[in-house]
Amino acid sequence: MSDQNASFEQIGAALREHQRFAVLSHVRPDGDALGTTLAVALSLQQLGKEVRAWNEEGMLQKYSFLAGSDLLTLPPSEPEDFDVVVALDTATYNRLGTPLNSIRSSGLWINIDHHPSNPRYGDLVHIDPTAPATGQIIFELMCAARMPVSPAIAENLYAAISTDTGSFQYPNTTARTFEIAAELIRRGVNVGRVSQLLYENFPQRRVELLRELLATMQFACGGKLAWFSLSQATAKGLGVLPEDNEGLIDHLRAIRGVVVAIFFEELPDGKVRVSMRSKQGAVDVCAICKSFGGGGHTLAAGARVKGALDEVTQVIVQKACEAIETAGIPSELEPSGESQS
Ligand code: 5GP
Ligand code: MN
């Protein structure tokens, strides 16, 4: 544990000094998790290192277009020894998931992340909650430490930043984010191609899933809270993969007057995955998720809560309503109809 951020120079020196690396990111990975894992793994490979890039889900189908994606695999059943483990974009140690079982020994742990709730596990820790994506921190690290940023690495960092900023829209997107995007484009990113593969290449079943989710949509708190849910039965019926629901919550966030959006997903292990978004800093969804054992960012957070789908929905909806009321957010508009809850 370390209270102070390690400098990029310190991290760069540690990366150059050692030979065997494992690069990991969080369970239910998103574009930031997989993009940064590949970017760091590719850069280390170019420095002549031996690198494993593992994720609990392996490479997701929808991100398999990313340059170098073959590098990222499921963890092996036989554990391996490492000099350094690099954890990226992962708010808690446990969210690294099953790859942890494939590490027999490790010298140094490096933890690079942008989640404010990160408890700073590891030896060299760099947490920057102001960064909209871990990809942005990794770009700064690679420049400061003079690590290779090939066109393949640039593409992965661009995908990481584009997905975690909602295509450069979320409030933590800064001038620096655009400067970095511009630099990545100069280094070879084809924006049209990457954007089309990220946002206009969904399988039909994902849109069928959206139709089912919208059929369960409900509102409360005078339209400031919206949610929908996915049961195991529906997920099985449609044959959806866990990766299919990334981003669908944005359809709720996009509704005028909605301040908090929630997606409830029944998991096979008797828990419910809760995914929350807020449009106003006064309603901190990370604080709500933390009170249920989860975490994340002020405006985007999650938790896995034990219990039946209906019960968990009721408890969380109540908490979210309280948070909205406590924040005293005025209605921008007259509520358009009666609450359905
Ligand atoms: P999402 O809703 O997209 O799954 O996650 C939103 C944010 O909350 C992400 O930054 C993610 O890392 C974090 N998050 C999601 N679920 C959990 C959880 O169960 N525990 C913690 N600590 N963070 C979570
Ligand atoms: Mn991220």
PDB file of C-alpha atoms in Angstrom, residues 8-9 16 20 32 40 94-95 108-109 128 130-131 150 180 200-201 211 218 220 244 257 285 308 314 318 339:
ATOM      1  CA  PHE A   8       5.666   7.698 -14.305  1.00  0.00           C
ATOM      2  CA  GLU A   9       9.482   7.696 -14.285  1.00  0.00           C
ATOM      3  CA  ARG A  16      12.509  -1.691 -17.870  1.00  0.00           C
ATOM      4  CA  ARG A  20       8.561 -11.487 -16.807  1.00  0.00           C
ATOM      5  CA  ASP A  32     -10.704   0.580 -21.199  1.00  0.00           C
ATOM      6  CA  VAL A  40       0.790  -2.222 -22.055  1.00  0.00           C
ATOM      7  CA  ASN A  94     -10.576  -9.127  -6.006  1.00  0.00           C
ATOM      8  CA  ARG A  95     -12.002  -7.715  -9.248  1.00  0.00           C
ATOM      9  CA  LEU A 108       6.364  -6.349  -7.650  1.00  0.00           C
ATOM     10  CA  TRP A 109       2.755  -5.225  -8.021  1.00  0.00           C
ATOM     11  CA  ASP A 128      -5.642   9.484 -11.023  1.00  0.00           C
ATOM     12  CA  THR A 130      -9.409  12.972 -12.716  1.00  0.00           C
ATOM     13  CA  ALA A 131      -8.491  10.847 -15.754  1.00  0.00           C
ATOM     14  CA  SER A 150       3.273   1.859 -32.173  1.00  0.00           C
ATOM     15  CA  ILE A 180      -4.162  12.751 -26.512  1.00  0.00           C
ATOM     16  CA  GLU A 200     -21.794   0.189 -35.470  1.00  0.00           C
ATOM     17  CA  ASN A 201     -21.017  -3.481 -35.402  1.00  0.00           C
ATOM     18  CA  ARG A 211     -36.029  -4.457 -26.736  1.00  0.00           C
ATOM     19  CA  GLN A 218     -39.674   1.870 -14.930  1.00  0.00           C
ATOM     20  CA  ALA A 220     -39.602   6.842 -10.005  1.00  0.00           C
ATOM     21  CA  ASP A 244     -23.782  -7.663 -24.968  1.00  0.00           C
ATOM     22  CA  GLY A 257     -35.012  14.611 -16.696  1.00  0.00           C
ATOM     23  CA  VAL A 285     -23.677   6.619  -7.261  1.00  0.00           C
ATOM     24  CA  ALA A 308     -33.422 -12.122  -5.607  1.00  0.00           C
ATOM     25  CA  GLN A 314     -36.581  -2.623  -4.417  1.00  0.00           C
ATOM     26  CA  GLN A 318     -35.285   3.139  -2.557  1.00  0.00           C
ATOM     27  CA  SER A 339     -44.477   7.378 -11.631  1.00  0.00           C
TER      28      SER A 339
END
